[in-house]
């Protein structure tokens, strides 16, 4: 059945075709690998060798919400979302009743599930312990928000990326304290370097009975609480 | 919102993310049915093997859409290839998707190779170039070549089984590994997701087969239908067992979240969880499939299949949305209402759902699902 279809025989046979296709694919893939972006691991020179942590003394918190207000002002936090908040908890029944406050913020975990979950390395943990977000890289998938057991992450309705408390990295890098710490009227929030044995946080963490939120999850939070009631330890 | 809910909490993953595992489930389930013939050589399923692969390809090509549409920065979607975080199950998605698409396309091209060669030889001009390219440059086919192809198809389909399982089980892993979500975090999730995926895959294939046979005015193969229906029944049993095990263990262990889980799934979502997911979507089709005459009636099997698909969608919905209704405090419940319009709304979801159906029709214009491919050799 030598047909007329043989008149214009294809020069390339199947093997050559596949070879050419294979080479093209290989070149494309290697090009992609070469163009892989390096991980951004910026660490400020001022904070080298430090490990930041915060201690919150519940018994000193008077519930004035000044920390929330200063955080909003310092970090331009949009309405409806919070980098820090203060919970009000009531306990007991009259006459044996009491009211206490529980400030919450990003725990800057040593083993952050958000960093583990981020598909594009947009969120990362610096050597000084700060868990930060690269807003240029965030694709807004929400994996970190879902992965955070403390619900401290949110979608920023203006930037359209995930966002959260950064311990005021812009202040910390200049040797200042986070805005919430400086503004706290009762001195309930203490910020400092755990690597420095003379710092206030080191002293409190080693001499007081402290607890962290959801320790069973193995996230190793770096926000320690003094006097937190079990009902608010969520 | 009821109870102790933290201020940033809301249902961040909506209907689009509930749709996504539905699509990947059909991909994996349908592909696995196609391997019944290509790998395990069950001749009975030959008739639907090509249709299964076409459905699988159409759904996998559509599967990234709901994810991309749900991104707050959709233009950066490609970043998962450029800066992948290998500890994140989501980052693996991109690579799995590409390798799986390649695998299925190569398999399909080989399956239709003889068809494309004949088509190319019988046409001229641009059409000839088109079919010649699809035939991977082949000009003629021989018995020996067909045998070699068959071996290659078997090999590719065999590799495809773990890839298909991974592709869908990974979705289960994304949820199952979220220790922050008390309803999600269970190692059963990937297995349970995969099994219900197979249910949805077989069910959709049955409906597609019956429609395709009716459209092409052919006779529905009762024997095939009966066996496919049995297959569906067995997987519904497995699916139900895993889901009931989950509930049994939770209700027995009564961790701190149990009260809220109970409130969400047996009160707030009782209709979609107990009603649709467990009773209407799984138990009812199972009971119907026990009846032999149901398994032989193309109308009944189609109806049962559609019910099973609804049941699987309810499962996806209750997992994705229901899981987020439980507060991180395990002491509160969130609210979710489906937005109708907008990028994250119902209209987008339905439009995306139509895309794979459209692709199936386009593919069926190019290649037949049924016609026995005749070997025509050119000396």
XYZ file of C-alpha atoms in Angstrom:
613
model
C 0.000 0.000 0.000
C 2.591 2.496 -1.063
C 0.347 5.518 -1.006
C 0.657 9.117 -2.109
C 1.135 10.008 1.523
C 4.707 8.916 1.194
C 5.420 11.746 -1.221
C 6.405 14.223 1.457
C 8.153 12.067 3.987
C 8.941 13.726 7.269
C 12.653 14.101 7.677
C 12.605 13.609 11.396
C 11.640 10.245 12.641
C 10.091 9.719 16.050
C 13.354 9.150 17.851
C 14.749 12.465 16.626
C 11.562 14.231 17.461
C 11.596 12.927 21.015
C 15.286 13.780 21.313
C 14.640 17.362 20.243
C 11.675 17.607 22.618
C 13.772 16.172 25.438
C 16.604 18.645 24.869
C 14.190 21.571 24.758
C 12.610 20.478 28.037
C 16.011 19.987 29.662
C 17.154 23.473 28.596
C 13.928 25.040 29.894
C 14.154 23.253 33.235
C 17.846 24.050 33.736
C 17.110 27.670 32.846
C 14.442 27.696 35.535
C 16.786 26.163 38.097
C 19.498 28.730 37.329
C 16.991 31.530 37.784
C 15.819 30.225 41.178
C 15.863 33.119 43.573
C 18.152 32.906 46.574
C 16.525 32.886 49.999
C 16.369 36.267 51.622
C 18.085 35.921 54.994
C 18.706 39.501 55.971
C 19.756 40.022 59.535
C 20.433 43.419 60.935
C 24.000 44.012 62.107
C 22.626 45.555 65.302
C 20.896 42.366 66.340
C 23.616 39.825 65.561
C 24.107 37.307 68.355
C 20.845 38.246 70.074
C 17.711 36.200 70.692
C 14.671 38.287 71.280
C 11.804 37.364 73.546
C 8.972 39.050 75.390
C 7.639 38.464 78.869
C 4.082 39.531 79.660
C 3.130 39.856 83.297
C -0.637 39.381 83.400
C -0.831 40.710 86.950
C 0.528 44.060 85.837
C -1.811 44.493 82.848
C -4.590 46.973 83.578
C -6.411 46.517 80.257
C -5.911 50.044 78.933
C -5.318 48.835 75.341
C -2.562 51.437 74.863
C -0.387 48.694 73.364
C -3.040 47.926 70.732
C -3.375 51.614 69.843
C 0.363 52.201 69.620
C 0.792 49.063 67.506
C -1.860 50.267 65.090
C -0.157 53.660 64.845
C 3.398 52.353 64.586
C 2.683 49.658 62.017
C -0.214 51.159 60.088
C -2.385 48.137 60.854
C -5.648 48.332 58.872
C -9.042 48.304 60.549
C -10.506 44.927 61.450
C -7.198 43.075 61.851
C -4.776 43.053 64.774
C -1.082 42.490 65.342
C -1.732 42.530 69.060
C -4.884 42.535 71.128
C -5.886 42.418 74.781
C -8.456 39.850 75.855
C -10.714 40.451 78.843
C -11.534 37.386 80.868
C -13.976 37.052 83.725
C -13.581 34.314 86.277
C -15.734 32.934 89.065
C -19.077 34.133 90.373
C -19.936 36.960 92.681
C -18.643 37.487 95.313
C -15.648 35.309 94.374
C -15.197 36.799 90.922
C -12.344 38.508 89.155
C -11.443 40.116 85.873
C -8.075 39.840 84.184
C -6.532 40.781 80.865
C -4.472 38.704 78.469
C -2.437 40.570 75.832
C -1.687 38.432 72.787
C 0.671 38.875 69.848
C 2.811 36.802 67.505
C 4.776 34.349 69.631
C 7.821 34.518 67.316
C 8.077 30.752 67.697
C 11.445 29.020 67.565
C 9.755 26.276 65.540
C 7.216 28.311 63.567
C 4.562 26.265 61.729
C 3.919 29.268 59.474
C 7.475 29.159 58.095
C 7.096 25.427 57.537
C 3.813 25.925 55.660
C 4.731 28.870 53.408
C 5.160 27.440 49.893
C 7.406 30.254 48.611
C 9.747 31.058 51.506
C 8.060 34.433 51.900
C 7.975 34.008 55.646
C 11.196 33.205 57.420
C 12.826 33.211 60.828
C 15.837 35.431 61.419
C 18.726 34.252 63.568
C 17.756 36.742 66.250
C 14.413 34.960 66.541
C 12.146 37.342 64.646
C 9.692 35.637 62.313
C 9.189 38.030 59.411
C 7.423 38.240 56.045
C 8.862 39.234 52.711
C 5.894 41.152 51.295
C 7.339 41.086 47.788
C 7.350 37.311 47.766
C 4.063 36.521 49.508
C 1.548 35.064 47.045
C -1.360 35.354 49.480
C -2.294 31.682 49.614
C -3.172 31.735 53.310
C -1.218 28.601 54.254
C 0.628 30.455 57.049
C -2.622 31.878 58.380
C -4.113 28.394 58.555
C -0.934 26.948 60.061
C -0.669 29.444 62.925
C -2.198 27.902 66.059
C -2.514 31.327 67.686
C -4.430 33.135 64.913
C -1.986 36.036 64.987
C -1.744 36.142 61.206
C -4.220 37.852 58.891
C -4.590 39.030 55.318
C -3.729 42.696 55.095
C -6.640 44.193 53.154
C -4.383 46.946 51.774
C -1.193 45.057 50.902
C -3.060 41.886 49.857
C -0.491 39.698 51.570
C -0.324 37.876 54.875
C 0.861 39.984 57.785
C 1.414 39.816 61.524
C 3.346 41.275 64.448
C 7.069 41.648 63.708
C 8.134 42.681 67.230
C 8.381 46.097 65.484
C 11.434 44.985 63.512
C 11.960 48.532 62.230
C 12.462 49.721 65.832
C 14.317 46.644 67.097
C 16.901 46.944 64.313
C 17.689 50.427 65.623
C 18.108 49.229 69.163
C 14.634 50.346 70.300
C 11.883 48.294 71.925
C 8.606 47.358 70.201
C 5.997 50.120 70.399
C 3.679 48.096 72.641
C 6.458 47.604 75.198
C 7.412 51.272 75.339
C 3.817 52.363 75.648
C 2.716 49.868 78.320
C 1.743 51.936 81.361
C 1.934 49.127 83.888
C 5.219 47.694 82.670
C 3.454 44.440 81.925
C 5.368 43.872 78.685
C 9.112 43.340 78.912
C 11.254 42.915 75.805
C 14.887 41.903 75.510
C 17.668 39.552 74.607
C 17.590 36.039 76.064
C 21.266 35.581 75.164
C 22.162 38.377 77.571
C 21.996 36.894 81.092
C 21.673 40.372 82.611
C 18.654 41.396 80.559
C 15.274 41.829 82.233
C 13.678 39.078 80.110
C 16.449 36.605 81.005
C 16.008 37.409 84.676
C 12.219 37.000 84.530
C 12.272 33.813 82.454
C 14.785 32.184 84.809
C 13.385 33.331 88.148
C 9.616 33.395 87.597
C 7.196 30.584 86.847
C 6.451 31.346 83.207
C 4.270 29.622 80.648
C 3.754 29.802 76.913
C 0.613 29.326 74.813
C -0.178 25.789 73.615
C 3.192 24.282 74.572
C 1.952 20.840 73.515
C 2.192 21.883 69.853
C 5.977 22.074 70.034
C 6.192 25.523 68.465
C 8.444 26.865 71.253
C 6.920 30.338 71.553
C 9.171 33.195 72.596
C 6.449 35.185 74.307
C 6.357 34.100 77.947
C 3.505 34.761 80.358
C 3.599 35.275 84.094
C 0.341 34.626 85.941
C -1.733 33.592 82.919
C -4.896 31.694 83.773
C -5.562 28.394 82.028
C -8.850 29.762 80.651
C -6.959 32.343 78.547
C -4.025 30.168 77.510
C -5.344 29.607 73.983
C -19.512 34.033 66.014
C -20.175 32.230 69.232
C -17.958 31.727 72.257
C -14.262 32.498 72.573
C -13.039 33.504 69.094
C -9.768 35.350 68.462
C -9.996 38.725 66.669
C -8.135 37.794 63.446
C -10.061 34.599 62.924
C -12.253 34.241 59.880
C -12.873 31.620 57.216
C -9.938 32.466 54.943
C -10.354 29.501 52.607
C -13.756 29.599 50.970
C -15.708 27.782 48.297
C -12.842 27.829 45.773
C -10.633 25.826 48.090
C -13.506 23.436 48.750
C -13.812 22.973 44.989
C -10.116 22.276 44.501
C -9.905 18.857 46.216
C -13.086 17.944 44.326
C -11.269 18.507 41.015
C -8.034 16.740 42.019
C -10.090 13.907 43.449
C -11.775 13.331 40.109
C -8.351 13.468 38.417
C -6.904 10.799 40.670
C -10.032 8.640 40.822
C -10.640 8.696 37.102
C -6.993 7.960 36.327
C -6.971 4.996 38.654
C -10.021 3.565 36.864
C -8.208 3.941 33.541
C -5.302 1.899 34.902
C -7.671 -1.011 35.533
C -7.336 -1.701 31.839
C -3.936 -0.271 30.986
C -2.059 -1.788 33.927
C -4.162 -4.615 35.254
C -5.515 -5.642 31.887
C -9.160 -5.951 32.943
C -10.677 -6.097 29.454
C -14.113 -5.178 30.710
C -12.930 -1.652 31.420
C -11.329 -1.162 28.006
C -14.416 0.658 26.804
C -14.116 3.432 29.382
C -10.333 3.531 29.677
C -9.847 6.320 27.138
C -12.795 8.295 28.450
C -11.336 8.012 31.959
C -8.014 9.391 30.778
C -9.685 12.251 28.907
C -11.702 13.190 32.001
C -8.555 13.004 34.058
C -6.617 15.299 31.716
C -9.461 17.817 31.483
C -9.765 18.040 35.256
C -6.058 18.227 35.981
C -5.601 21.079 33.537
C -8.412 22.934 35.327
C -7.317 22.042 38.836
C -4.884 24.934 39.477
C -7.539 27.517 38.577
C -9.453 27.641 41.866
C -6.133 27.831 43.704
C -4.818 30.682 41.576
C -8.153 32.491 41.790
C -8.011 32.203 45.562
C -4.543 33.774 45.833
C -4.506 37.337 47.049
C -1.572 37.870 44.680
C -2.505 35.664 41.706
C 0.158 37.243 39.500
C 2.791 35.701 41.745
C 1.475 32.154 41.390
C 4.517 31.095 39.389
C 6.731 31.870 42.393
C 6.109 28.390 43.762
C 8.403 27.170 41.004
C 11.016 29.846 41.603
C 11.295 29.943 45.376
C 9.832 26.654 46.510
C 9.944 25.938 50.218
C 10.525 22.229 50.252
C 9.144 21.822 53.777
C 5.762 23.030 52.561
C 3.393 20.456 51.070
C 1.853 23.221 48.970
C 5.168 23.932 47.228
C 5.321 20.338 46.071
C 2.005 20.845 44.301
C 3.474 22.700 41.351
C 6.034 20.024 40.615
C 3.556 17.192 41.065
C 1.102 18.933 38.762
C 3.608 19.404 35.953
C 4.966 15.875 36.147
C 1.493 14.397 36.305
C 0.217 16.434 33.350
C 3.267 15.382 31.304
C 2.764 11.760 32.264
C -0.892 11.740 31.298
C -0.361 13.607 28.036
C 2.404 11.212 26.980
C 0.207 8.270 27.905
C -2.700 9.690 25.905
C -0.486 10.421 22.888
C 0.763 6.854 22.898
C -2.731 5.432 23.271
C -3.954 7.470 20.326
C -0.737 7.128 18.359
C -2.186 4.778 15.754
C -5.234 6.998 15.416
C -3.092 10.088 14.867
C -0.857 8.333 12.341
C -3.888 7.305 10.301
C -5.426 10.757 10.586
C -2.198 12.395 9.461
C -1.877 10.090 6.524
C -5.451 10.774 5.457
C -5.294 14.552 5.711
C -3.247 17.283 4.144
C -1.816 20.695 4.877
C -1.948 22.166 8.347
C -4.169 19.337 9.561
C -1.552 16.829 8.530
C 1.141 18.730 10.442
C -1.139 18.899 13.484
C -1.842 15.177 13.538
C 1.734 14.330 12.643
C 2.921 16.316 15.675
C 0.388 14.528 17.895
C 1.666 11.226 16.503
C 5.097 12.334 17.737
C 6.409 12.471 14.187
C 5.538 8.874 13.450
C 4.611 8.053 9.893
C 3.633 4.433 10.080
C 2.708 1.853 12.621
C 3.547 -1.771 12.746
C 2.279 -4.617 14.876
C 5.604 -4.649 16.615
C 5.445 -0.908 17.248
C 1.967 -1.268 18.699
C 3.195 -3.958 21.050
C 6.057 -1.745 22.165
C 3.594 1.104 22.687
C 1.388 -1.122 24.769
C 4.293 -2.004 27.024
C 5.214 1.666 27.334
C 1.614 2.626 28.113
C 1.521 -0.037 30.788
C 4.749 1.269 32.296
C 3.637 4.898 32.233
C 0.226 4.048 33.688
C 1.928 2.008 36.391
C 4.077 4.989 37.371
C 0.906 7.044 37.156
C -0.800 5.149 39.994
C 1.526 6.378 42.764
C 1.694 9.823 41.114
C -2.104 10.024 41.049
C -2.292 8.879 44.643
C 0.358 11.386 45.697
C -1.276 14.172 43.723
C -4.501 13.809 45.627
C -3.187 12.484 48.935
C -0.968 15.556 49.126
C -4.125 17.669 49.346
C -5.138 15.531 52.281
C -1.659 16.059 53.668
C -1.943 19.853 53.417
C -4.999 19.683 55.660
C -4.020 16.689 57.755
C -0.670 18.229 58.692
C -2.130 21.518 59.944
C -1.722 21.094 63.653
C -3.476 24.407 64.163
C -6.749 23.076 62.769
C -8.229 20.592 65.188
C -10.666 19.063 62.701
C -8.008 18.739 59.994
C -5.030 17.417 61.898
C -5.374 13.666 61.484
C -3.152 11.177 59.645
C -6.291 9.546 58.250
C -6.925 12.625 56.100
C -4.723 11.716 53.068
C -6.079 8.149 52.953
C -9.658 9.208 53.436
C -9.244 11.935 50.776
C -7.836 9.430 48.319
C -10.609 6.906 48.844
C -13.373 9.448 48.451
C -11.496 10.711 45.388
C -11.754 7.296 43.831
C -15.477 7.301 44.645
C -15.944 10.608 42.831
C -13.747 9.461 39.940
C -15.674 6.250 39.301
C -18.998 8.002 39.773
C -18.204 10.761 37.289
C -16.848 8.233 34.822
C -20.073 6.203 35.024
C -22.186 9.283 34.333
C -19.866 10.372 31.523
C -19.935 6.888 30.001
C -23.720 6.679 30.021
C -24.035 10.174 28.501
C -21.338 9.496 25.905
C -22.977 6.219 24.928
C -26.397 7.867 24.629
C -25.010 10.771 22.607
C -23.222 8.441 20.186
C -26.401 6.342 20.039
C -24.652 3.236 21.263
C -25.753 0.532 23.657
C -24.779 0.877 27.283
C -22.744 -2.144 28.311
C -24.745 -3.604 31.221
C -21.940 -5.867 32.315
C -19.489 -2.992 32.456
C -22.053 -0.884 34.297
C -22.663 -3.629 36.819
C -18.957 -4.005 37.529
C -18.290 -0.304 37.703
C -21.213 0.018 40.104
C -19.838 -2.771 42.289
C -16.489 -1.019 42.288
C -18.197 2.198 43.327
C -20.004 0.349 46.116
C -16.812 -1.117 47.554
C -15.103 2.249 47.614
C -18.126 3.876 49.252
C -17.898 1.239 51.996
C -14.204 2.027 52.522
C -14.896 5.749 52.410
C -17.684 5.523 54.966
C -15.588 3.319 57.241
C -12.780 5.843 57.397
C -15.154 8.729 58.027
C -17.036 6.870 60.740
C -13.779 5.750 62.366
C -12.724 9.365 62.593
C -15.915 10.342 64.371
C -15.867 7.280 66.597
C -12.357 8.012 67.813
C -13.024 11.681 68.370
C -16.197 11.037 70.307
C -14.441 8.455 72.430
C -11.242 10.372 73.142
C -13.058 13.633 73.813
C -10.185 16.035 73.509
C -10.796 19.633 74.498
C -12.208 20.471 71.066
C -14.864 17.722 71.109
C -17.637 19.948 72.442
C -17.128 22.448 69.623
C -16.663 19.706 67.010
C -19.940 18.216 68.158
C -21.671 21.583 67.991
C -20.327 22.354 64.499
C -20.819 18.985 62.831
C -23.889 17.661 64.586
C -25.793 20.879 64.961
C -24.618 23.812 62.846
C -23.578 21.703 59.825
C -25.833 18.749 60.619
C -27.562 18.999 57.238
C -24.398 18.978 55.156
C -22.419 16.626 57.402
C -24.814 14.032 58.758
C -27.514 14.646 56.171
C -25.640 14.961 52.873
C -22.122 13.663 53.485
C -22.930 10.569 55.536
C -26.559 9.625 54.875
C -27.690 10.954 51.495
C -24.273 11.015 49.806
C -22.826 7.716 51.048
C -25.278 5.454 52.876
C -28.124 5.881 50.387
C -26.036 5.103 47.267
C -24.551 2.139 49.079
C -27.984 0.738 49.919
C -29.186 1.297 46.360
C -26.137 -0.421 44.897
C -26.901 -3.563 46.859
C -29.962 -4.076 44.646
C -28.823 -6.017 41.530
C -31.376 -4.458 39.195
C -30.165 -0.977 40.173
C -26.630 -1.925 39.156
C -27.825 -2.916 35.693
C -30.028 0.089 34.957
C -28.088 2.882 33.320
C -30.539 5.452 34.679
C -30.318 4.206 38.255
C -26.570 3.798 38.263
C -26.236 7.343 36.910
C -28.539 8.688 39.591
C -26.616 6.815 42.297
C -23.349 8.134 40.864
C -24.553 11.727 40.884
C -25.674 11.303 44.498
C -22.234 9.900 45.368
C -20.545 12.888 43.707
C -22.731 15.239 45.752
C -21.738 13.273 48.844
C -18.041 13.646 48.056
C -18.471 17.365 47.452
C -20.199 17.635 50.827
C -17.186 15.884 52.326
C -14.819 18.435 50.759
C -17.045 21.288 51.859
C -17.371 20.066 55.431
C -13.650 19.458 55.673
C -12.501 22.780 54.237
C -15.209 25.103 55.533
C -16.312 23.091 58.563
C -12.735 22.755 59.743
C -12.325 26.520 59.727
C -15.528 27.140 61.665
C -13.836 25.796 64.775
C -11.921 28.541 66.548
C -8.243 28.137 67.419
C -9.349 28.410 71.042
C -11.454 25.230 70.634
C -14.087 27.155 72.539
C -15.759 29.161 69.811
C -17.443 28.884 66.435
C -16.991 31.123 63.396
C -19.457 32.051 60.671
C -19.227 31.617 56.915
C -21.622 32.633 54.190
C -20.832 32.022 50.538
C -20.239 35.232 48.616
C -22.202 35.037 45.360
C -20.227 37.430 43.177
C -16.617 38.511 43.253
C -13.403 36.621 42.762
C -13.926 34.291 45.698
C -17.631 33.725 45.122
C -20.060 31.096 43.966
C -20.204 32.353 40.371
C -16.430 31.960 40.001
C -16.610 28.461 41.464
C -19.386 27.363 39.112
C -17.581 28.855 36.115
C -14.432 26.967 37.032
C -16.472 23.799 37.390
C -17.659 24.151 33.804
C -14.145 24.476 32.416
C -13.211 20.779 32.647
C -16.531 19.838 31.031
C -15.732 22.220 28.191
C -12.229 20.759 27.828
C -13.662 17.237 27.721
C -15.886 18.271 24.813
C -12.948 19.873 22.972
C -10.829 16.765 23.499
C -13.638 14.546 22.265
C -13.741 16.599 19.067
C -10.102 15.694 18.451
C -10.050 12.086 19.569
C -12.781 9.448 19.831
C -13.448 7.798 23.153
C -14.991 4.708 21.716
C -14.001 3.777 18.192
C -11.808 0.765 18.067
C -8.529 2.019 16.677
C -7.928 0.039 13.510
C -4.376 -0.784 12.632
C -3.585 0.491 9.199
C -0.040 -0.132 8.185
C 1.651 1.444 5.251
C 4.202 -0.760 3.641
